Amino acid sequence: MAKALQDRSDYLDFERPVVEIEQKIEEFETLAKTNNMDFSEEINRLHKRRLTIIRDIFRDLTPWQRVELARHPKRPQSLDYIERIFPDFLELAGDRAFADDAAILTGPALLGDIKVMLIAQHKGRDMKESIRCNWGSAHPEGYRKALEKMRLAEKFRLPIVSLIDTKGAYPGIDAEERGQAVAIATNLREMSALRTPIVCVVLSEGGSGGALGIGIGDHVAMMENAYYSVISPEGCAAILWKDAGKAPEAAAALKLTPADLTGFGIVDAVIPEPPGGAHRDPDEAAANLKQHLISVVLELSRTTETDLLARRYEKYRRIGFYADLSSQGAPDSSPES
Amino acid sequence: MAFSFFSPKRHVRTDGVFTKCRNCDGMVRIKDIEENLDVCPSCDFHFPIGSQRRIEITMDEGSWNELFTDIYPTDPLNFNAKKSYADRLKRCQQDTGIADAVITGCGKIGSKNAAVAVTDFRFMMGSMGSVVGEKIALLAEHAVANNLPLVIFSGSGGGARMDEGVISLMQMAKTSAALSKVHKAGLLYVSIITDPTYGGVSASFATLGDVIIAEPRARMGFTGPRVIQQTMKVDLPPGFQEAEFNRDHGQVDRIVHRRDIPSTLVQLFEFFRPRRIYGK
């Protein structure tokens, strides 16, 4: 193609055929408009071809390509979804302790006509936003703010919707001094017993404890091109092979895709993205997410509190793979004083 | 996650009789260290100790009843790097004589009954995979069922064990959920931080104690110092993440010498006795 492709940083290598055909479609559309000619047949043919190309590429996506998609520079982020799904979002900052942390946005919102409490990690879509949101890496105050607002939700029985998108919790001296570990741990304990439904969705990056810190719920879903991992593929590769360049191998070894996590019983549902990924059609991605959230929240709202808490406990209690070599169950008594 | 700078070596061995303390550089008789609860007799440096040894110096003699010994690790991800996870597990089991990185049980401390877990740094740096998560959860439930105070000695340079991927991450959720039951049952949970306690272990059960005690200079944090240094390109303040630093920053309640841990636990058991909850 004569026309230069978009800025390289805007697409991934394996997306090149998709970008090329999309540009071709655009050219025909412009041509049709400027010359007042009918190219609808050609354009329809190209659209069909585009879908075939996408299907062929996405059928055999490697785990690493999935990670690349999750980090795509054009991928919609929390605020993109909030604009489309929760126009009434009423942001309430305030951890009541230290500072506001814009890496996690919190406040009530309307999901259709259902009142919910929204907890959303946001990375930032441009430099200014990214600086404000610290690229989505929260400090302890972010996790504490989230807990404050989740308690508020519990008090008024608002279901909680938690949108996860972070590379990880902030790894800095100040975060350590203010108790990053205990802030996350407290959320894990409290969320496991919060008396209101919680739905979590990994939008893009589920980066270890930083993601889990707002990630305990009755229902955990992932967008189709998200990943969820105990460590970044680069970090894993640096440990295993002393070479962060081996991240693609590490991504495969870590089993971090939605399909893997569904298999482990960790993820309850995978939310489909439009062909080619959420960034090719953010409206459709948002519509899919909204539809999923509504059906899950309605279902959970019909569950009694006792059942809800028992099931949530059981959900996490049974995650794990080990061999029990005893024939009988666990011992149930100990010497009492 | 793993931090290779935490040397698992207990002391730097020079010959069979003497050793060089890695803190004060003094030549000390190995026998003297061992008789001193693995604390350097000249500088009071606390060397890391294995889980069996911890039980030996903490529990009343003959009172230890180990529980959940039949739970063994598997390799759910079929994780293969240079060496396979399955092979490394086998090797660790041979070297340490334990099934995975924690031992759990109950017994008496100063004649008081308690449910006790000890993570073992020698076993894959004390990292938490399915077995550690399951045994901590079982022990927490055991404490609730038997109205016992819970004590967990944490020491993990690895946090959540990479080789079991996100399944390890979820053990943070599982152990924290189980501890919520202990919390709601009105039972005391004392967390004891030993060197080093990081990552997924510090961001779950290790920091959820009603009381958090640390051995002198024991390091605890979410992110390891090397990672902070490399990603943030900063110099770390002196004593960063050590027990004294963490106490000064409100992260730890009290620093207790190894020899005084049992008596401190007895005091805590006395002060914080479970309220009888009727109708349960």
Coordinates of C-alpha atoms in Angstrom, one line a residue:
Chain A
M1 CA 0.0 0.0 0.0
A2 CA 1.2 3.4 -0.9
K3 CA -0.2 5.1 2.1
A4 CA 2.0 4.8 5.1
L5 CA 0.5 2.6 7.8
Q6 CA -0.5 4.2 11.1
D7 CA 2.0 4.9 13.7
R8 CA 3.7 1.6 14.6
S9 CA 2.9 1.8 18.2
D10 CA -0.8 1.7 17.4
Y11 CA -0.9 -1.8 16.2
L12 CA 0.8 -5.1 16.9
D13 CA 2.8 -7.1 14.4
F14 CA 0.2 -9.8 14.0
E15 CA -2.5 -7.2 13.5
R16 CA -0.9 -5.9 10.3
P17 CA -3.1 -7.7 7.8
V18 CA -6.2 -6.4 9.7
V19 CA -4.9 -2.9 9.7
E20 CA -4.1 -3.1 6.0
I21 CA -7.5 -4.3 5.0
E22 CA -9.2 -1.7 7.2
Q23 CA -7.2 1.0 5.4
K24 CA -8.3 -0.5 2.1
I25 CA -11.9 -0.3 3.2
E26 CA -11.4 3.2 4.3
E27 CA -9.9 4.2 1.0
F28 CA -12.8 2.8 -1.0
E29 CA -15.3 4.6 1.3
T30 CA -13.5 7.9 0.8
L31 CA -13.3 7.2 -2.9
A32 CA -17.0 6.5 -3.0
K33 CA -17.8 9.6 -1.2
T34 CA -15.5 12.0 -3.0
N35 CA -16.3 10.7 -6.5
N36 CA -19.9 9.9 -5.7
M37 CA -19.5 6.3 -7.0
D38 CA -20.9 3.0 -5.7
F39 CA -18.2 0.7 -4.3
S40 CA -20.6 -1.1 -2.0
E41 CA -19.9 -4.5 -3.6
E42 CA -16.2 -4.1 -3.2
I43 CA -16.6 -2.8 0.3
N44 CA -18.8 -5.7 1.3
R45 CA -16.3 -8.1 -0.1
L46 CA -13.5 -6.5 1.8
H47 CA -15.6 -6.6 5.1
K48 CA -16.1 -10.3 4.7
R49 CA -12.4 -10.7 3.9
R50 CA -11.6 -8.7 7.0
L51 CA -13.6 -11.1 9.2
T52 CA -11.9 -14.1 7.6
I53 CA -8.5 -12.6 8.2
I54 CA -9.3 -11.8 11.8
R55 CA -10.8 -15.3 12.4
D56 CA -7.6 -16.9 11.0
I57 CA -5.3 -14.8 13.2
F58 CA -7.4 -15.1 16.4
R59 CA -8.0 -18.8 16.1
D60 CA -4.5 -19.6 17.0
L61 CA -3.5 -16.7 19.3
T62 CA -0.6 -17.5 21.5
P63 CA -0.7 -16.7 25.2
W64 CA 1.9 -14.0 24.6
Q65 CA -0.2 -12.4 21.8
R66 CA -3.1 -12.4 24.2
V67 CA -0.9 -10.5 26.7
E68 CA 0.0 -8.0 23.9
L69 CA -3.6 -7.5 23.1
A70 CA -4.4 -6.9 26.8
R71 CA -1.7 -4.2 26.7
H72 CA -2.7 -2.8 23.3
P73 CA -2.2 1.0 23.3
K74 CA -5.6 1.5 21.9
R75 CA -7.4 -0.9 24.1
P76 CA -10.4 0.6 26.0
Q77 CA -9.8 1.2 29.6
S78 CA -12.1 1.6 32.7
L79 CA -13.1 5.2 31.8
D80 CA -14.0 4.2 28.3
Y81 CA -16.3 1.5 29.7
I82 CA -17.6 3.9 32.3
E83 CA -18.5 6.5 29.7
R84 CA -20.4 3.9 27.8
I85 CA -22.0 1.8 30.6
F86 CA -22.2 4.1 33.6
P87 CA -22.8 7.7 32.5
D88 CA -24.3 8.4 36.0
F89 CA -21.1 7.4 37.8
L90 CA -20.7 9.6 40.8
E91 CA -17.1 9.5 41.7
L92 CA -16.4 9.6 45.5
A93 CA -12.8 9.8 46.4
G94 CA -11.5 9.6 50.0
D95 CA -9.7 6.8 51.8
R96 CA -10.2 8.8 55.1
A97 CA -6.6 8.3 55.9
F98 CA -3.8 9.6 53.6
A99 CA -4.5 10.7 50.1
D100 CA -6.6 10.2 47.0
D101 CA -5.2 7.5 44.6
A102 CA -6.6 7.9 41.1
A103 CA -5.3 4.5 40.1
I104 CA -8.6 3.2 41.6
L105 CA -11.8 5.1 40.9
T106 CA -14.7 4.5 43.2
G107 CA -18.3 5.6 43.5
P108 CA -21.9 4.7 43.0
A109 CA -23.3 4.3 39.5
L110 CA -26.3 3.0 37.6
L111 CA -26.0 -0.3 35.7
G112 CA -29.2 0.0 33.6
D113 CA -31.5 0.8 36.4
I114 CA -29.6 -1.1 39.1
K115 CA -27.7 0.9 41.7
V116 CA -24.2 -0.5 42.1
M117 CA -20.9 0.6 43.7
L118 CA -18.2 0.8 41.1
I119 CA -14.6 0.1 41.9
A120 CA -12.4 0.6 38.8
Q121 CA -8.7 0.5 38.2
H122 CA -7.7 3.0 35.5
K123 CA -4.3 3.2 33.8
G124 CA -4.7 6.5 31.9
R125 CA -5.2 7.0 28.2
D126 CA -2.8 9.9 27.6
M127 CA 0.3 11.2 29.4
K128 CA -1.6 13.6 31.7
E129 CA -4.2 10.9 32.7
S130 CA -1.5 8.3 33.2
I131 CA 0.5 10.5 35.5
R132 CA -2.6 11.2 37.5
C133 CA -3.5 7.5 37.7
N134 CA 0.1 6.4 38.1
W135 CA -0.3 4.0 35.1
G136 CA -2.9 2.0 37.1
S137 CA -0.5 1.0 39.8
A138 CA -2.3 1.7 43.1
H139 CA -0.7 2.7 46.4
P140 CA -2.1 1.4 49.7
E141 CA -4.5 4.3 49.8
G142 CA -6.1 3.1 46.6
Y143 CA -6.9 -0.3 48.2
R144 CA -8.1 1.4 51.4
K145 CA -10.3 3.8 49.5
A146 CA -11.8 0.8 47.6
L147 CA -12.5 -0.9 51.0
E148 CA -14.1 2.3 52.4
K149 CA -16.5 2.5 49.4
M150 CA -17.2 -1.3 49.4
R151 CA -18.2 -0.9 53.1
L152 CA -20.5 1.9 52.1
A153 CA -22.0 -0.4 49.5
E154 CA -22.5 -3.1 52.1
K155 CA -24.3 -0.7 54.4
F156 CA -26.9 0.1 51.7
R157 CA -26.8 -3.3 50.0
L158 CA -25.5 -2.1 46.7
P159 CA -24.0 -4.8 44.6
I160 CA -20.3 -4.1 43.9
V161 CA -18.8 -4.1 40.4
S162 CA -15.1 -4.2 40.3
L163 CA -13.2 -3.5 37.1
I164 CA -9.6 -4.8 37.2
D165 CA -6.8 -3.5 35.0
T166 CA -3.4 -3.2 36.5
K167 CA 0.2 -4.3 35.9
G168 CA 0.5 -4.6 39.6
A169 CA 0.4 -2.7 42.8
Y170 CA 2.9 0.2 43.0
P171 CA 6.4 -1.1 43.9
G172 CA 7.8 2.0 45.7
I173 CA 9.3 2.9 49.0
D174 CA 6.4 5.1 50.1
A175 CA 3.9 2.3 49.3
E176 CA 5.9 -0.1 51.5
E177 CA 6.1 2.4 54.3
R178 CA 2.3 2.8 54.3
G179 CA 1.7 -0.9 54.2
Q180 CA 1.0 -2.1 50.7
A181 CA 0.9 -5.7 51.8
V182 CA -1.5 -5.2 54.7
A183 CA -3.8 -3.0 52.6
I184 CA -4.2 -5.7 50.0
A185 CA -4.4 -8.5 52.6
T186 CA -7.2 -6.6 54.5
N187 CA -9.2 -6.3 51.3
L188 CA -8.9 -10.0 50.6
R189 CA -10.2 -10.8 54.1
E190 CA -13.0 -8.3 54.1
M191 CA -14.2 -8.9 50.5
S192 CA -14.5 -12.6 51.3
A193 CA -17.2 -11.8 53.8
L194 CA -18.8 -8.5 52.6
R195 CA -22.5 -8.9 52.8
T196 CA -23.4 -7.7 49.4
P197 CA -22.9 -9.3 45.9
I198 CA -19.5 -8.6 44.3
V199 CA -18.8 -9.1 40.6
C200 CA -15.3 -8.7 39.3
V201 CA -14.2 -8.4 35.7
V202 CA -10.6 -8.4 34.5
L203 CA -10.7 -5.9 31.7
S204 CA -7.2 -6.3 30.4
E205 CA -4.3 -6.9 32.8
G206 CA -4.8 -8.9 36.0
G207 CA -1.4 -8.1 37.6
S208 CA -0.9 -10.4 40.6
G209 CA -1.8 -9.1 44.1
G210 CA -2.5 -5.6 42.8
A211 CA -5.4 -7.1 40.8
L212 CA -6.5 -9.5 43.5
G213 CA -6.7 -6.6 46.0
I214 CA -10.0 -5.6 44.4
G215 CA -10.7 -9.0 42.9
I216 CA -12.5 -11.2 45.4
G217 CA -16.1 -11.8 44.3
D218 CA -19.1 -14.0 43.9
H219 CA -18.5 -14.0 40.2
V220 CA -15.2 -13.4 38.4
A221 CA -15.2 -12.8 34.7
M222 CA -12.5 -11.9 32.2
M223 CA -12.7 -10.1 28.9
E224 CA -11.7 -12.4 26.1
N225 CA -8.3 -10.8 25.5
A226 CA -7.4 -10.2 29.1
Y227 CA -4.8 -12.1 31.2
Y228 CA -4.5 -12.8 34.9
S229 CA -1.2 -13.9 36.4
V230 CA 0.8 -14.3 39.6
I231 CA 3.8 -12.5 38.0
S232 CA 4.3 -10.6 34.7
P233 CA 5.7 -12.8 31.9
E234 CA 8.8 -10.5 31.8
G235 CA 9.4 -11.0 35.6
C236 CA 8.9 -14.7 35.3
A237 CA 11.3 -14.9 32.3
A238 CA 13.9 -12.9 34.2
I239 CA 13.8 -15.3 37.1
L240 CA 13.7 -18.5 35.1
W241 CA 16.0 -17.7 32.2
K242 CA 17.6 -14.4 33.4
D243 CA 16.2 -13.0 30.2
A244 CA 13.1 -10.8 30.1
G245 CA 13.1 -11.3 26.3
K246 CA 11.8 -14.9 27.0
A247 CA 8.5 -13.4 28.1
P248 CA 6.5 -15.2 25.3
E249 CA 7.8 -18.6 26.7
A250 CA 7.0 -17.5 30.2
A251 CA 3.5 -16.4 29.2
A252 CA 2.8 -19.9 27.9
A253 CA 4.2 -21.6 31.0
L254 CA 2.2 -19.4 33.4
K255 CA -1.2 -20.5 31.9
L256 CA -2.7 -17.0 32.2
T257 CA -5.3 -16.9 29.5
P258 CA -9.1 -16.8 30.2
A259 CA -9.4 -20.4 28.9
D260 CA -6.7 -21.6 31.3
L261 CA -8.3 -19.8 34.3
T262 CA -11.7 -21.1 33.4
G263 CA -10.2 -24.6 33.4
F264 CA -8.8 -24.1 36.9
G265 CA -12.2 -23.0 38.2
I266 CA -10.9 -19.5 39.0
V267 CA -12.8 -17.6 36.4
D268 CA -16.6 -18.1 35.9
A269 CA -17.1 -16.5 32.5
V270 CA -15.3 -15.1 29.5
I271 CA -16.9 -12.0 28.0
P272 CA -16.6 -12.0 24.2
E273 CA -14.9 -9.1 22.5
P274 CA -15.7 -7.9 19.0
P275 CA -13.7 -9.5 16.2
G276 CA -10.1 -8.4 16.4
G277 CA -10.3 -7.3 20.0
A278 CA -12.1 -4.7 22.1
H279 CA -10.1 -1.8 20.6
R280 CA -11.6 -2.5 17.1
D281 CA -15.0 -1.7 18.4
P282 CA -15.2 -0.3 22.0
D283 CA -18.9 0.2 21.8
E284 CA -19.5 -3.5 21.1
A285 CA -17.1 -4.5 23.9
A286 CA -18.9 -2.2 26.3
A287 CA -22.3 -3.5 25.2
N288 CA -21.1 -7.1 25.9
L289 CA -19.7 -6.2 29.3
K290 CA -22.9 -4.3 30.2
Q291 CA -25.1 -7.2 29.2
H292 CA -23.0 -9.7 31.2
L293 CA -22.9 -7.4 34.3
I294 CA -26.7 -6.9 34.3
S295 CA -27.5 -10.6 34.1
V296 CA -25.0 -11.6 36.8
V297 CA -25.9 -8.8 39.2
L298 CA -29.6 -9.6 38.8
E299 CA -28.9 -13.3 39.5
L300 CA -26.8 -12.6 42.5
S301 CA -29.3 -10.1 43.9
R302 CA -31.8 -12.9 44.0
T303 CA -29.5 -15.0 46.2
T304 CA -30.0 -14.9 50.0
E305 CA -27.2 -13.4 51.9
T306 CA -26.4 -16.6 53.7
D307 CA -26.2 -18.5 50.5
L308 CA -24.2 -15.8 48.9
L309 CA -21.5 -15.8 51.6
A310 CA -21.4 -19.5 51.9
R311 CA -20.9 -19.9 48.2
R312 CA -18.3 -17.2 48.0
Y313 CA -16.3 -18.8 50.8
E314 CA -16.6 -22.2 49.1
K315 CA -15.6 -20.7 45.7
Y316 CA -12.2 -19.7 47.1
R317 CA -11.8 -22.5 49.6
R318 CA -11.8 -25.1 46.9
I319 CA -9.2 -23.5 44.6
G320 CA -6.0 -25.5 44.6
F321 CA -4.5 -28.7 43.3
Y322 CA -2.8 -31.1 45.7
A323 CA -2.7 -34.8 46.5
D324 CA -4.4 -36.0 49.7
L325 CA -2.7 -39.2 50.6
S326 CA -4.9 -40.0 53.5
S327 CA -7.9 -42.2 53.0
Q328 CA -9.9 -40.5 55.8
G329 CA -10.7 -36.9 56.0
A330 CA -9.1 -34.2 58.0
P331 CA -8.8 -34.7 61.7
D332 CA -11.4 -32.7 63.6
S333 CA -10.3 -32.5 67.2
S334 CA -7.3 -31.6 69.3
P335 CA -6.5 -31.9 73.0
E336 CA -8.7 -29.3 74.7
S337 CA -7.5 -27.7 77.9
Chain B
M1 CA 7.8 -14.4 42.8
A2 CA 11.3 -15.0 43.9
F3 CA 14.1 -12.9 45.3
S4 CA 17.4 -14.6 44.8
F5 CA 19.3 -12.2 47.1
F6 CA 17.8 -13.9 50.2
S7 CA 20.5 -16.4 50.8
P8 CA 19.0 -19.6 52.2
K9 CA 22.4 -20.5 53.8
R10 CA 22.1 -20.4 57.5
H11 CA 25.7 -19.4 58.2
V12 CA 28.7 -19.2 56.1
R13 CA 30.5 -22.5 56.9
T14 CA 34.2 -22.3 57.2
D15 CA 34.9 -25.7 58.8
G16 CA 32.9 -28.2 60.8
V17 CA 33.5 -26.4 64.1
F18 CA 33.6 -22.7 63.6
T19 CA 31.5 -20.5 61.3
K20 CA 31.6 -16.8 60.3
C21 CA 28.5 -14.9 61.4
R22 CA 27.2 -13.2 58.2
N23 CA 26.2 -10.2 60.3
C24 CA 29.1 -9.4 62.6
D25 CA 31.8 -11.3 60.6
G26 CA 32.9 -12.9 63.9
M27 CA 34.1 -16.4 64.1
V28 CA 31.6 -18.3 66.3
R29 CA 31.4 -21.9 67.4
I30 CA 28.6 -23.6 65.5
K31 CA 27.7 -25.5 68.7
D32 CA 27.3 -22.2 70.5
I33 CA 25.0 -20.8 67.9
E34 CA 22.9 -23.9 67.9
E35 CA 22.7 -23.9 71.7
N36 CA 21.6 -20.3 71.5
L37 CA 18.5 -21.0 69.4
D38 CA 20.4 -20.2 66.2
V39 CA 21.1 -16.7 67.3
C40 CA 24.7 -15.4 67.1
P41 CA 26.1 -15.3 70.7
S42 CA 28.1 -12.2 69.9
C43 CA 25.8 -9.9 67.9
D44 CA 22.3 -11.4 68.5
F45 CA 21.8 -11.9 64.8
H46 CA 18.8 -14.3 64.2
F47 CA 19.7 -16.9 61.6
P48 CA 16.8 -18.4 59.7
I49 CA 15.7 -21.8 61.0
G50 CA 13.7 -24.7 59.6
S51 CA 10.2 -25.4 60.5
Q52 CA 10.9 -28.5 62.6
R53 CA 13.5 -26.6 64.6
R54 CA 11.0 -23.8 65.2
I55 CA 8.5 -26.2 66.6
E56 CA 11.1 -27.7 68.8
I57 CA 12.0 -24.3 70.4
T58 CA 8.5 -23.0 70.6
M59 CA 6.2 -25.8 71.7
D60 CA 6.1 -27.6 75.1
E61 CA 8.1 -30.7 74.8
G62 CA 6.1 -33.7 73.6
S63 CA 3.0 -31.6 73.0
W64 CA 3.2 -31.2 69.2
N65 CA 0.6 -33.0 67.2
E66 CA 1.3 -32.4 63.5
L67 CA -1.9 -32.2 61.4
F68 CA -2.7 -32.5 57.7
T69 CA 0.5 -34.4 56.9
D70 CA -1.0 -36.2 54.0
I71 CA -1.3 -33.2 51.8
Y72 CA 1.3 -33.2 49.0
P73 CA 2.0 -30.9 46.1
T74 CA 1.3 -31.7 42.5
D75 CA 2.3 -29.9 39.3
P76 CA -1.0 -28.5 38.0
L77 CA 0.6 -26.3 35.3
N78 CA 3.1 -29.0 34.2
F79 CA 5.6 -26.2 34.7
N80 CA 8.9 -26.7 33.0
A81 CA 11.7 -24.3 33.0
K82 CA 15.3 -25.3 33.3
K83 CA 14.3 -27.9 35.8
S84 CA 10.8 -29.2 36.0
Y85 CA 8.7 -28.1 39.0
A86 CA 7.9 -31.8 39.8
D87 CA 11.7 -32.5 40.0
R88 CA 12.4 -29.5 42.2
L89 CA 9.6 -30.5 44.5
K90 CA 11.1 -33.9 44.9
R91 CA 14.5 -32.4 45.6
C92 CA 13.1 -30.0 48.2
Q93 CA 11.2 -32.8 49.9
Q94 CA 14.4 -34.9 50.2
D95 CA 16.4 -32.0 51.5
T96 CA 14.0 -30.8 54.1
G97 CA 12.0 -33.9 55.1
I98 CA 8.7 -32.0 54.7
A99 CA 6.0 -32.3 52.1
D100 CA 5.8 -28.6 51.2
A101 CA 6.7 -25.2 52.6
V102 CA 4.5 -25.3 55.7
I103 CA 4.0 -27.6 58.6
T104 CA 0.8 -27.3 60.6
G105 CA -0.5 -28.7 63.9
C106 CA -1.5 -28.1 67.4
G107 CA 0.1 -28.4 70.8
K108 CA 0.9 -26.4 73.9
I109 CA 2.9 -23.3 74.3
G110 CA 3.6 -22.6 78.0
S111 CA 0.8 -25.1 78.8
K112 CA -1.7 -23.2 76.6
N113 CA -3.2 -25.0 73.6
A114 CA -2.7 -23.3 70.2
A115 CA -3.0 -24.1 66.5
V116 CA 0.4 -23.4 64.9
A117 CA 1.8 -23.2 61.4
V118 CA 5.4 -22.6 60.4
T119 CA 6.4 -21.8 56.8
D120 CA 9.8 -23.1 55.9
F121 CA 12.1 -20.9 54.0
R122 CA 14.3 -23.9 52.9
F123 CA 11.4 -25.2 50.8
M124 CA 11.3 -23.1 47.6
M125 CA 11.9 -20.0 49.7
G126 CA 8.8 -20.6 51.8
S127 CA 6.6 -19.8 48.8
M128 CA 2.9 -20.4 48.8
G129 CA 1.3 -22.8 46.4
S130 CA -1.8 -25.0 46.7
V131 CA -0.4 -27.0 49.6
V132 CA 0.5 -24.0 51.8
G133 CA -2.8 -22.4 51.0
E134 CA -4.8 -25.5 51.8
K135 CA -3.0 -26.3 55.0
I136 CA -3.2 -22.8 56.4
A137 CA -6.9 -22.8 55.5
L138 CA -7.4 -26.2 57.2
L139 CA -5.6 -25.0 60.3
A140 CA -7.7 -21.8 60.5
E141 CA -10.8 -23.9 60.3
H142 CA -9.4 -26.3 62.9
A143 CA -8.8 -23.4 65.2
V144 CA -12.4 -22.2 64.8
A145 CA -13.8 -25.7 65.3
N146 CA -11.7 -26.2 68.5
N147 CA -11.7 -22.7 69.9
L148 CA -8.0 -22.4 69.7
P149 CA -5.8 -19.3 69.3
L150 CA -3.9 -19.4 66.0
V151 CA -0.2 -18.7 65.6
I152 CA 1.5 -18.5 62.2
F153 CA 5.3 -18.1 61.8
S154 CA 5.8 -16.6 58.3
G155 CA 9.0 -16.6 56.4
S156 CA 8.8 -16.5 52.7
G157 CA 11.1 -14.8 50.2
G158 CA 9.0 -16.1 47.4
G159 CA 5.4 -15.0 48.2
A160 CA 3.0 -16.7 45.9
R161 CA 4.8 -19.6 44.1
M162 CA 5.3 -18.9 40.5
D163 CA 5.4 -22.5 39.4
E164 CA 1.7 -22.9 40.2
G165 CA 0.8 -19.6 38.5
V166 CA -2.5 -17.9 39.3
I167 CA -3.5 -20.9 41.4
S168 CA -0.9 -19.7 43.9
L169 CA -2.3 -16.2 43.7
M170 CA -5.7 -17.5 44.7
Q171 CA -4.2 -19.1 47.8
M172 CA -3.9 -15.5 49.1
A173 CA -7.7 -15.2 48.7
K174 CA -8.3 -18.7 50.3
T175 CA -6.1 -18.1 53.3
S176 CA -7.5 -14.6 53.9
A177 CA -11.0 -15.9 53.6
A178 CA -10.3 -18.7 56.2
L179 CA -8.7 -16.1 58.5
S180 CA -11.9 -14.1 58.3
K181 CA -13.6 -17.1 60.0
V182 CA -11.1 -17.0 62.8
H183 CA -11.6 -13.2 63.1
K184 CA -15.4 -13.6 63.2
A185 CA -15.2 -16.4 65.7
G186 CA -13.5 -14.0 68.1
L187 CA -10.3 -16.0 68.3
L188 CA -6.8 -14.5 68.6
Y189 CA -4.5 -14.8 65.6
V190 CA -0.8 -13.9 66.2
S191 CA 1.3 -13.5 63.1
I192 CA 5.1 -13.8 63.7
I193 CA 7.3 -12.4 61.0
T194 CA 10.6 -14.1 60.4
D195 CA 13.2 -13.2 57.8
P196 CA 12.2 -12.7 55.0
T197 CA 8.4 -12.3 54.5
Y198 CA 7.4 -10.9 51.1
G199 CA 4.9 -10.9 48.3
G200 CA 1.8 -13.0 48.4
V201 CA 2.5 -14.2 51.9
S202 CA 2.9 -10.8 53.3
A203 CA -0.1 -9.6 51.3
S204 CA -2.3 -12.3 52.8
F205 CA -2.0 -14.2 56.1
A206 CA 1.2 -12.7 57.4
T207 CA -0.2 -9.2 57.8
L208 CA -3.6 -10.2 59.0
G209 CA -2.7 -11.0 62.6
D210 CA -4.6 -9.3 65.5
V211 CA -1.1 -8.9 66.8
I212 CA 2.0 -8.9 64.5
I213 CA 5.3 -9.7 66.1
A214 CA 8.6 -9.7 64.3
E215 CA 12.0 -11.2 65.1
P216 CA 14.7 -8.6 65.3
R217 CA 15.8 -7.4 61.8
A218 CA 13.4 -9.7 60.0
R219 CA 12.5 -8.2 56.7
M220 CA 8.9 -7.9 55.6
G221 CA 7.4 -6.1 52.6
F222 CA 5.2 -6.4 49.5
T223 CA 7.9 -5.8 46.9
G224 CA 11.4 -7.0 47.5
P225 CA 14.2 -4.4 47.8
R226 CA 16.0 -5.4 44.6
V227 CA 12.9 -5.0 42.5
I228 CA 12.2 -1.6 44.1
Q229 CA 15.7 -0.5 43.5
Q230 CA 15.7 -1.7 39.9
T231 CA 12.3 -0.4 38.8
M232 CA 12.4 2.9 40.8
K233 CA 16.1 3.6 40.4
V234 CA 16.3 4.8 43.9
D235 CA 18.5 4.2 46.9
L236 CA 16.8 2.5 49.8
P237 CA 16.9 4.0 53.3
P238 CA 19.0 2.2 55.9
G239 CA 17.3 -0.8 57.5
F240 CA 14.5 -0.6 54.9
Q241 CA 11.8 -3.2 55.5
E242 CA 13.6 -4.6 58.6
A243 CA 11.5 -5.2 61.7
E244 CA 12.6 -2.0 63.3
F245 CA 11.8 0.0 60.2
N246 CA 8.4 -1.7 59.9
R247 CA 7.6 -1.0 63.6
D248 CA 8.5 2.6 63.2
H249 CA 6.2 2.8 60.2
G250 CA 3.3 1.1 62.0
Q251 CA 3.5 -2.2 60.2
V252 CA 4.6 -4.3 63.1
D253 CA 3.4 -4.3 66.7
R254 CA 6.4 -5.5 68.6
I255 CA 9.9 -6.9 68.0
V256 CA 10.6 -10.0 70.1
H257 CA 13.8 -11.9 70.5
R258 CA 13.5 -15.5 69.5
R259 CA 14.0 -16.8 73.1
D260 CA 11.1 -14.6 74.3
I261 CA 8.6 -15.6 71.7
P262 CA 6.9 -18.4 73.7
S263 CA 6.5 -16.3 76.8
T264 CA 5.2 -13.4 74.8
L265 CA 2.7 -15.7 73.2
V266 CA 1.5 -16.9 76.6
Q267 CA 1.0 -13.3 77.6
L268 CA -1.0 -12.6 74.5
F269 CA -3.1 -15.8 75.0
E270 CA -3.9 -14.5 78.5
F271 CA -4.8 -11.0 77.5
F272 CA -6.9 -11.9 74.5
R273 CA -8.9 -14.9 75.5
P274 CA -11.8 -15.8 73.3
R275 CA -15.2 -14.6 74.3
R276 CA -17.7 -17.4 74.6
I277 CA -20.1 -16.9 71.7
Y278 CA -23.4 -18.5 72.6
G279 CA -25.8 -19.8 70.1
K280 CA -23.1 -20.9 67.6

